[in-house]
Short mmCIF file of C-alpha atoms and ligand atoms in Angstrom, two decimals:
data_model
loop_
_atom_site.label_atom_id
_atom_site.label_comp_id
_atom_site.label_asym_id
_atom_site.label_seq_id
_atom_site.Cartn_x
_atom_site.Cartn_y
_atom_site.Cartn_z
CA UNK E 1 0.00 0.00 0.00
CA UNK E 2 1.35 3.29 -0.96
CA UNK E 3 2.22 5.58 2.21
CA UNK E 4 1.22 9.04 2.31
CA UNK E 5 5.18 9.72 2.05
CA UNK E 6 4.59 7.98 -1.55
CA UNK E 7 1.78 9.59 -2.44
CA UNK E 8 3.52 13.15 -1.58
CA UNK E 9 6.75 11.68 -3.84
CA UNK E 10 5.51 11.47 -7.40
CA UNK E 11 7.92 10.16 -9.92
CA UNK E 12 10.11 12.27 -11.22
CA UNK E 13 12.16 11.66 -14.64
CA UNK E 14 15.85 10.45 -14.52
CA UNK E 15 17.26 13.68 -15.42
CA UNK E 16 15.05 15.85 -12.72
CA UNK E 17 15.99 12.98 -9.86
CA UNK E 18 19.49 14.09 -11.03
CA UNK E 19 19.19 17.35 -10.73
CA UNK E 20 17.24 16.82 -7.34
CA UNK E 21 20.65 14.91 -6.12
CA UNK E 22 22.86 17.34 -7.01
CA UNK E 23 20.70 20.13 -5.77
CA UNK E 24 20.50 18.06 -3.00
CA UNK E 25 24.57 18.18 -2.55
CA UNK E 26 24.52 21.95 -2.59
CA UNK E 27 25.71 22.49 -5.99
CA UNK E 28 25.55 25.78 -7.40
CA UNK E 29 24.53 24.76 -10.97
CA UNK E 30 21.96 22.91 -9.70
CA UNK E 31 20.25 25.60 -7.47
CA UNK E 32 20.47 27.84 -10.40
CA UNK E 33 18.82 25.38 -12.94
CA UNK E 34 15.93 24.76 -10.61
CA UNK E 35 14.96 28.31 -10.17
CA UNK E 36 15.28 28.36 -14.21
CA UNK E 37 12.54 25.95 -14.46
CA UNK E 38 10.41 27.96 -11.49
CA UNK E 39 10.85 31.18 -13.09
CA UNK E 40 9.60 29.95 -16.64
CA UNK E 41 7.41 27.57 -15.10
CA UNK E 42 8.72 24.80 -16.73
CA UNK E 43 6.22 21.86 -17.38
CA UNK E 44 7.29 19.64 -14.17
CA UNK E 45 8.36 22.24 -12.31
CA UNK E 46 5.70 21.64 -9.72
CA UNK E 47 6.45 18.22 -9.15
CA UNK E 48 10.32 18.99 -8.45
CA UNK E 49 9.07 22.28 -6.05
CA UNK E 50 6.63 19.58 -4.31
CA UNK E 51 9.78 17.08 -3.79
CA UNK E 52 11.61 20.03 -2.51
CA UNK E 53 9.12 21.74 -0.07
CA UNK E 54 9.85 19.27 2.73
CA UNK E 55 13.54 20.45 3.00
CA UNK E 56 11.91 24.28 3.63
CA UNK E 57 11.02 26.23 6.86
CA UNK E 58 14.12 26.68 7.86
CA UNK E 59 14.92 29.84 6.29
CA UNK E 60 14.59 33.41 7.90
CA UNK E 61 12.72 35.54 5.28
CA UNK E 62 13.87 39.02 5.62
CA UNK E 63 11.60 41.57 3.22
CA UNK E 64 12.83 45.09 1.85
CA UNK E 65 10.70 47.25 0.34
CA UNK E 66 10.69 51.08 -0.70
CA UNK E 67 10.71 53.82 -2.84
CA UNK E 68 13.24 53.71 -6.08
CA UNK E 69 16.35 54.42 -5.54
CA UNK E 70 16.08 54.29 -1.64
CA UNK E 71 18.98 52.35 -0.83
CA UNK E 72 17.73 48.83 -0.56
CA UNK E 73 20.55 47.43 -2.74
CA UNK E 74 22.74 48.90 -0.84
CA UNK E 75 21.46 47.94 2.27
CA UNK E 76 20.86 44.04 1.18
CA UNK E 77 24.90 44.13 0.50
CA UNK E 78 25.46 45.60 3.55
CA UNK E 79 23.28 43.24 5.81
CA UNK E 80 24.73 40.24 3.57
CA UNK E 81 28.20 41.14 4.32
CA UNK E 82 27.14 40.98 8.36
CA UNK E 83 25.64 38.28 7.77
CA UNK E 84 28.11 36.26 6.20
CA UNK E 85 30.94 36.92 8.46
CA UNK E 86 28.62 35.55 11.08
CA UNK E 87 28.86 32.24 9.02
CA UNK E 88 25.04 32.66 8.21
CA UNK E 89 24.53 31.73 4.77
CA UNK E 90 22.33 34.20 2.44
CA UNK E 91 19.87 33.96 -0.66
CA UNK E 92 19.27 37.07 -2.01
CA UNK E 93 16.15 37.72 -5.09
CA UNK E 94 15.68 40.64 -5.91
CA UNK E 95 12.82 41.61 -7.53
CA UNK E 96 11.71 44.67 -10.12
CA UNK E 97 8.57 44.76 -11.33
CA UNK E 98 9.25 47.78 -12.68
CA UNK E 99 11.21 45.99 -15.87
CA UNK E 100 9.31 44.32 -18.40
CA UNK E 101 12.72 42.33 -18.71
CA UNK E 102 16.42 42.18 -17.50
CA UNK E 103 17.42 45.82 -17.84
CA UNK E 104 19.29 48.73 -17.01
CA UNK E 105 18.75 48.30 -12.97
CA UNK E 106 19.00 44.90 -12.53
CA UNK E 107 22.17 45.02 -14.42
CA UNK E 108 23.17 47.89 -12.38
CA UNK E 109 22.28 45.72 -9.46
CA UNK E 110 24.52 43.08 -10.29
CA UNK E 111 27.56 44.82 -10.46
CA UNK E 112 26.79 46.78 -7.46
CA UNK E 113 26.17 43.45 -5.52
CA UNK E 114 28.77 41.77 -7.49
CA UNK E 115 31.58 41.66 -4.41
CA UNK E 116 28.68 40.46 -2.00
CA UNK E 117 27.81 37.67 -4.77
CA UNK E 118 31.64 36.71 -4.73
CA UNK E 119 31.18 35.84 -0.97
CA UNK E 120 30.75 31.89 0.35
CA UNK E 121 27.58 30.68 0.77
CA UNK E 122 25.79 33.92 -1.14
CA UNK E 123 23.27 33.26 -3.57
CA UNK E 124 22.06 36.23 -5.74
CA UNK E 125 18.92 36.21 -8.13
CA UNK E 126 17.68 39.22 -9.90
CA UNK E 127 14.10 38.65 -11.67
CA UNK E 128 11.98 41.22 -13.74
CA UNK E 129 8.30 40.75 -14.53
CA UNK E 130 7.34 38.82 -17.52
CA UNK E 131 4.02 38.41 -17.76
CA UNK E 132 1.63 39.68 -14.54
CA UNK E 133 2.56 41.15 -11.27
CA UNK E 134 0.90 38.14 -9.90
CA UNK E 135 3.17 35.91 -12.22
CA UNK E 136 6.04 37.91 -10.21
CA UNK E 137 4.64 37.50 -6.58
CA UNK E 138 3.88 33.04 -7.80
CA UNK E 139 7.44 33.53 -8.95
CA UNK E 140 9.47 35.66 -5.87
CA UNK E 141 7.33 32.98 -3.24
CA UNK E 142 8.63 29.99 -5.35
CA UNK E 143 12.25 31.30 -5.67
CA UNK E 144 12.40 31.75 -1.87
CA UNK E 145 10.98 28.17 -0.97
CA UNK E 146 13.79 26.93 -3.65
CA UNK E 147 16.31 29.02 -1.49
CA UNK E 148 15.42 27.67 1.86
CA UNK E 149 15.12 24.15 0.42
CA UNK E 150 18.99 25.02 -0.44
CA UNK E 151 19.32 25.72 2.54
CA UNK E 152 20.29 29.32 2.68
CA UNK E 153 20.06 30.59 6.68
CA UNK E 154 18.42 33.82 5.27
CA UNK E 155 16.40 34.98 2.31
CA UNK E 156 16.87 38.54 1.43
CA UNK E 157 13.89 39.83 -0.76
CA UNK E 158 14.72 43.20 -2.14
CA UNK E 159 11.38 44.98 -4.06
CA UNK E 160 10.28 48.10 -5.09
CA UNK E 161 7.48 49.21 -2.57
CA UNK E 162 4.83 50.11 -5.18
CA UNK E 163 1.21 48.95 -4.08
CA UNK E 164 0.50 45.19 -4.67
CA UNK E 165 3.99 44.02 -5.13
CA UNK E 166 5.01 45.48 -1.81
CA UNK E 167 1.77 43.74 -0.20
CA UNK E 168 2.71 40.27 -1.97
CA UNK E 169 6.39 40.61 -0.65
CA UNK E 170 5.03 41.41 2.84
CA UNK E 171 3.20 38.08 2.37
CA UNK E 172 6.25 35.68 1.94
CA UNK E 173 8.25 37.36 4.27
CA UNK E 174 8.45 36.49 8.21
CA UNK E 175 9.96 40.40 8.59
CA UNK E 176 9.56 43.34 6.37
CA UNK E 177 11.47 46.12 6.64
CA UNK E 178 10.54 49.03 4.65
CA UNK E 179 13.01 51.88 3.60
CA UNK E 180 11.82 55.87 3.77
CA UNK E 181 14.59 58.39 2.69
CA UNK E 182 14.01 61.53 4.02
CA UNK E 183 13.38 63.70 1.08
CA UNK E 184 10.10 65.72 1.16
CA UNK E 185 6.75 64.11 1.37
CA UNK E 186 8.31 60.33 1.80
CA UNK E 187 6.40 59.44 4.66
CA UNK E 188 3.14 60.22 2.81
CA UNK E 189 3.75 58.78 0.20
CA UNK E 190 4.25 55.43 2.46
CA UNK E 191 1.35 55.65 3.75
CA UNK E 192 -0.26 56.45 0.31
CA UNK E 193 1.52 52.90 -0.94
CA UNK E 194 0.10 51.42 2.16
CA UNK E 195 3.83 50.72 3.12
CA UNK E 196 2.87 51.70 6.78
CA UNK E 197 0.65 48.57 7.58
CA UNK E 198 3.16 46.21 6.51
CA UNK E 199 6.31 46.94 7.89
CA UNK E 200 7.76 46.02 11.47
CA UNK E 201 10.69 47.66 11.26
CA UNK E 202 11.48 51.41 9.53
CA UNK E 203 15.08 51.90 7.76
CA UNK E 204 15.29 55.82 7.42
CA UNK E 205 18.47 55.26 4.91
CA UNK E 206 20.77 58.88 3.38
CA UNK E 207 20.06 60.21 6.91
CA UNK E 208 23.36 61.81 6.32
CA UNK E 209 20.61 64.06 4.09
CA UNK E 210 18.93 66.88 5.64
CA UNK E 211 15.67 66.07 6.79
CA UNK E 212 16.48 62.97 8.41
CA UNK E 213 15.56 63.70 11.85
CA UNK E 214 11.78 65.41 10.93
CA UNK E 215 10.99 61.89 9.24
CA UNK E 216 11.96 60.38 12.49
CA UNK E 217 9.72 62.64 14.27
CA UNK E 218 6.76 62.46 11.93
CA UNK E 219 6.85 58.28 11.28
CA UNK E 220 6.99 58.23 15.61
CA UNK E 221 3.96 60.35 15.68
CA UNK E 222 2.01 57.99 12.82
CA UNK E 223 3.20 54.87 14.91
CA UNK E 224 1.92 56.25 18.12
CA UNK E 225 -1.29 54.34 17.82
CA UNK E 226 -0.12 50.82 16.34
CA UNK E 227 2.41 50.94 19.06
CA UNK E 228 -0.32 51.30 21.87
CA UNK E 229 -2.24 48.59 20.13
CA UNK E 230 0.14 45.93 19.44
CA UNK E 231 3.08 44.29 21.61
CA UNK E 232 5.51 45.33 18.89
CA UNK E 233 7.45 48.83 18.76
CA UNK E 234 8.10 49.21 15.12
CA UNK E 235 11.61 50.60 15.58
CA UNK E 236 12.81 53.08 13.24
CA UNK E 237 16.62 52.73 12.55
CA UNK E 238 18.35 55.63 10.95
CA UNK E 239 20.92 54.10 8.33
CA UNK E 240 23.84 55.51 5.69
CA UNK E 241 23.80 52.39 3.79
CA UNK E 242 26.90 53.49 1.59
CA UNK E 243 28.98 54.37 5.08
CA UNK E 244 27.22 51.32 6.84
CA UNK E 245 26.58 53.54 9.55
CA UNK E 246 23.46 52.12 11.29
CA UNK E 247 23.76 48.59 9.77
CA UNK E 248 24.47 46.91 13.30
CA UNK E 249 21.48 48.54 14.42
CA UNK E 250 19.14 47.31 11.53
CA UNK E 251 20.42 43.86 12.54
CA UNK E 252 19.78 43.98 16.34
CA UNK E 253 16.00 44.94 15.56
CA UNK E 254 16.04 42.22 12.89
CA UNK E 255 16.90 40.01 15.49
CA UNK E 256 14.65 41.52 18.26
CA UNK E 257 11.63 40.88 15.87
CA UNK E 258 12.59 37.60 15.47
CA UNK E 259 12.42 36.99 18.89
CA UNK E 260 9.36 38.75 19.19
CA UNK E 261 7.60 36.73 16.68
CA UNK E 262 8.74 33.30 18.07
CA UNK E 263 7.50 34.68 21.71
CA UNK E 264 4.21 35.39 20.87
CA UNK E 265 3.60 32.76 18.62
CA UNK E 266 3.16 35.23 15.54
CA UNK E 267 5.63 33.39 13.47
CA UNK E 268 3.56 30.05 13.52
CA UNK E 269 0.52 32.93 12.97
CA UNK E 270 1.99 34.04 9.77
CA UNK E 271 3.86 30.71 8.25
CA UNK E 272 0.15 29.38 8.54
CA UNK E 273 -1.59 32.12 6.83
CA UNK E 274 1.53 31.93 4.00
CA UNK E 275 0.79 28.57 3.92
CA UNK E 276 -2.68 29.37 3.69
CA UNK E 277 -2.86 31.74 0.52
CA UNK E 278 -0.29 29.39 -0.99
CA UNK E 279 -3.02 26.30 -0.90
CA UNK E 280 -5.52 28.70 -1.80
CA UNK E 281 -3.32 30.32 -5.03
CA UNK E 282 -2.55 26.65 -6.51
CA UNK E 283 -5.91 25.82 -6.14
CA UNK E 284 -7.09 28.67 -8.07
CA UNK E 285 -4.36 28.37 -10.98
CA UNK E 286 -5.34 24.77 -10.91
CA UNK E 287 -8.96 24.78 -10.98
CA UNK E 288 -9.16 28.01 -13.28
CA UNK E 289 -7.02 25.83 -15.55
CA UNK E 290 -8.25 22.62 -15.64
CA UNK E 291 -12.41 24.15 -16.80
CA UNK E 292 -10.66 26.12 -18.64
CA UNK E 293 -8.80 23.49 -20.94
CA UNK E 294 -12.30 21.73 -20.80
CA UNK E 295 -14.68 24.39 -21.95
CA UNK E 296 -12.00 24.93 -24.94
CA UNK E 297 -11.60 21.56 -25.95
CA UNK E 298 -15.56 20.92 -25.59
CA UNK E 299 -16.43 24.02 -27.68
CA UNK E 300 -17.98 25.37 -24.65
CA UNK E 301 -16.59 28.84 -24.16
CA UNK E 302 -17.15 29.88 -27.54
CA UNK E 303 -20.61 29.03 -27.61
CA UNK E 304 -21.64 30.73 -24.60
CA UNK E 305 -19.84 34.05 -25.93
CA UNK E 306 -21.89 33.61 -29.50
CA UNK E 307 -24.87 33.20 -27.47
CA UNK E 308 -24.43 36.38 -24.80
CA UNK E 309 -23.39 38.46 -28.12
CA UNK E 310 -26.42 37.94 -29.81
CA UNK E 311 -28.57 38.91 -26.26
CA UNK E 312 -29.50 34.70 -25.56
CA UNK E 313 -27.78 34.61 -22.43
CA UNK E 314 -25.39 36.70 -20.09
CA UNK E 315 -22.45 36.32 -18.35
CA UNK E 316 -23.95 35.36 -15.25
CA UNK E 317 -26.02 32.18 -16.58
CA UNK E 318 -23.07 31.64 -18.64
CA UNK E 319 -20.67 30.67 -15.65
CA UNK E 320 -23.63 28.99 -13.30
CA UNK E 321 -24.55 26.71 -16.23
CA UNK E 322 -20.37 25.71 -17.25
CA UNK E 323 -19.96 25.37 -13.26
CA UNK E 324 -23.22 22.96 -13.31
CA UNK E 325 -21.53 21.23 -16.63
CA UNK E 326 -18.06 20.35 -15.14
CA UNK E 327 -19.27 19.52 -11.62
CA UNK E 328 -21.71 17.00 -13.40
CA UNK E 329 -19.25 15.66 -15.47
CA UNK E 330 -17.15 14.78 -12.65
CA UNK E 331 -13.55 13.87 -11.86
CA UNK E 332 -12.50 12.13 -14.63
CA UNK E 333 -15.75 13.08 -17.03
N1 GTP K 1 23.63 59.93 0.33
C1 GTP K 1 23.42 58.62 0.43
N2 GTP K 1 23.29 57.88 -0.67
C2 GTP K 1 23.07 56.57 -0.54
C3 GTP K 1 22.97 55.93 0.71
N3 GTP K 1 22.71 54.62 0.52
C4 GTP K 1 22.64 54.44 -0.81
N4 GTP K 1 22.86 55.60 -1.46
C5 GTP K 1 22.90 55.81 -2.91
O1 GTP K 1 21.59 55.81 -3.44
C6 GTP K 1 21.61 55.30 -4.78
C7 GTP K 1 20.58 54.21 -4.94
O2 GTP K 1 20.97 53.12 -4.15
P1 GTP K 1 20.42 51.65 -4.42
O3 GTP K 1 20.94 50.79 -3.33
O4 GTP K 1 20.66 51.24 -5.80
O5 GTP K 1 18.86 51.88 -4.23
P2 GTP K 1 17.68 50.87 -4.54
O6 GTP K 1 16.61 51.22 -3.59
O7 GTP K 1 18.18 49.48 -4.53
O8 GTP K 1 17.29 51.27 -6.01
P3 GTP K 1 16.36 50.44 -7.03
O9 GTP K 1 16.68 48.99 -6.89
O10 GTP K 1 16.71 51.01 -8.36
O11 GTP K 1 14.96 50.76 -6.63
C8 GTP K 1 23.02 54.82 -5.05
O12 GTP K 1 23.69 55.81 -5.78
C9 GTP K 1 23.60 54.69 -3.65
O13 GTP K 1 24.98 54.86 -3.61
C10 GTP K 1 23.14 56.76 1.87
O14 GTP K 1 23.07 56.30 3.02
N5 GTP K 1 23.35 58.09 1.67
MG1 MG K 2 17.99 47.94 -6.00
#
């Protein structure tokens, strides 16, 4: 009788148990082909993630998120380089969804990060959007379970803060850590981007710009509140990522939140609820494509649009009666 280990083990093809193996060994190669076939979504590549998943959990996700041109980059080499001398070993993916493809920043990202990618045990990944933002946010979650499967101590997830991307990356992440500068109007437009209801810690990076110390004052008056409300203190650390100055810091409240969350249980809180929208997100590409390929092959779809065009039916109907049609067809109908 198969076990429920079995059942959770599908069969993989010689060449993917291969890869698996050497993955499995830490090579480098290997860790870089299998986030190949996530990215592009590779036919298969959901079997190898699902062989994968059971080696995750282990990694610390660390978010950053902010403006353009804020200093995350900067900061991510910075935090990597403390990292690593602690012997903690560090996947990096940063993420623009900004770029339609491999461009300008990215590439401006790699050479900037290019000594921190030269480091032991640092993994860097730079991905632009293809197709959707959600393709991006499927993509950045998938990446990161592939990194912690490696077994990288800490997953660094740099992103632009802009609206839904900056919500999905607050999703994967156990910490986020968003990044004001203090130029005029930044802390409005944070709260505009809904940046303030996702972070736990505040980076105020260039505070060696003027201005520095009235962001301080106004994001400590907008925290007032949460900080009465919740057990947390949403520290804001005042950082010169390009001196380092402040970097220590950043890392002590890192670590203080990490703490925190195992204390209070939130970490179990919010690996469930990850867990959670991850079920509920494969479901949904699932589903969504398995009618789909059904109502195409049957004909279905493009009946039902010939018959709402010429005023028969409407959308509504449409969808109840293909619903009614699949259920009744059944599993394998
Ligand atoms: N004055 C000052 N400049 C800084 C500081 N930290 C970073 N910079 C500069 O700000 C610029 C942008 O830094 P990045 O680290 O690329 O910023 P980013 O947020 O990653 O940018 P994108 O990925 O393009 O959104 C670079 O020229 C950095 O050298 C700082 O503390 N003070
Ligand atoms: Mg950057």
């Amino acid at each position: 009788m198969a076990s429920s280990t079995d059942r959770a083990r599908p069969p993989l093809d010689p060449a993917a148990e291969e890869l698996i193996d050497r993955f499995g060994r830490g090579q480098l190669r290997a860790l870089a082909r299998v986030i190949t076939l996530v990215e592009n979504e590779t036919p298969g590549y959901r079997r190898l993630l699902a062989r994968l998943y059971r080696k995750t959990g282990r990694a610390r996700k660390i978010g950053i998120t902010g403006a353009t041109g804020a200093g995350k980059s900067t900061l991510v080499d910075e935090l990597t380089k403390r990292l690593s001398s602690r012997g903690r070993s560090v996947g990096i993916v940063a993420v623009d969804p900004t770029s339609p493809f491999t461009g300008g920043a990215l590439l401006g990202d790699r050479v900037r990060m290019q000594d921190v990618g030269l480091l032991k045990d640092v993994y860097i990944r730079s991905m632009a959007t293809r197709g959707s933002l959600g393709g991006l946010a499927r993509a950045t979650r998938e990446v990161s379970i592939v990194l912690d499967a490696f077994g990288k101590d800490v997953v660094l997830v740099e992103s632009v803060g802009v609206g839904q991307v900056a919500l999905d990356i607050a999703e994967i992440a156990d910490t986020t850590v968003v990044v004001l500068v203090p130029e005029s109007g930044d802390s409005v437009q944070a709260m505009k981007a809904g940046l303030m209801e996702i972070a736990d810690i505040f980076v105020i990076n260039k505070s060696d710009l003027i201005g520095a110390d009235r962001l301080e004052l106004e994001l400590n008056n907008h925290l007032e509140l949460q900080r009465q409300r919740d057990g947390w203190d949403y520290p804001v650390v005042k950082t010169q990522a390009r001196s380092g100055e402040g970097i220590d810091e950043l890392l002590e409240q890192i670590d203080r939140q990490e703490e925190y969350l195992a204390r209070t249980g939130y970490l179990e809180k919010k690996r469930a609820d990850l867990v959670r929208a991850e079920i509920l997100q494969l479901l949904s590409e699932t589903v969504t494509g398995k009618v789909r390929q059904r109502l195409e092959e049957r004909g279905d779809l493009d009946t039902a649009v010939a018959d709402i065009l010429k005023g028969h039916r409407n959308p509504y109907q449409v969808v109840d009666q293909l619903l009614e049609r699949v259920e009744g067809a059944g599993p394998n109908g």
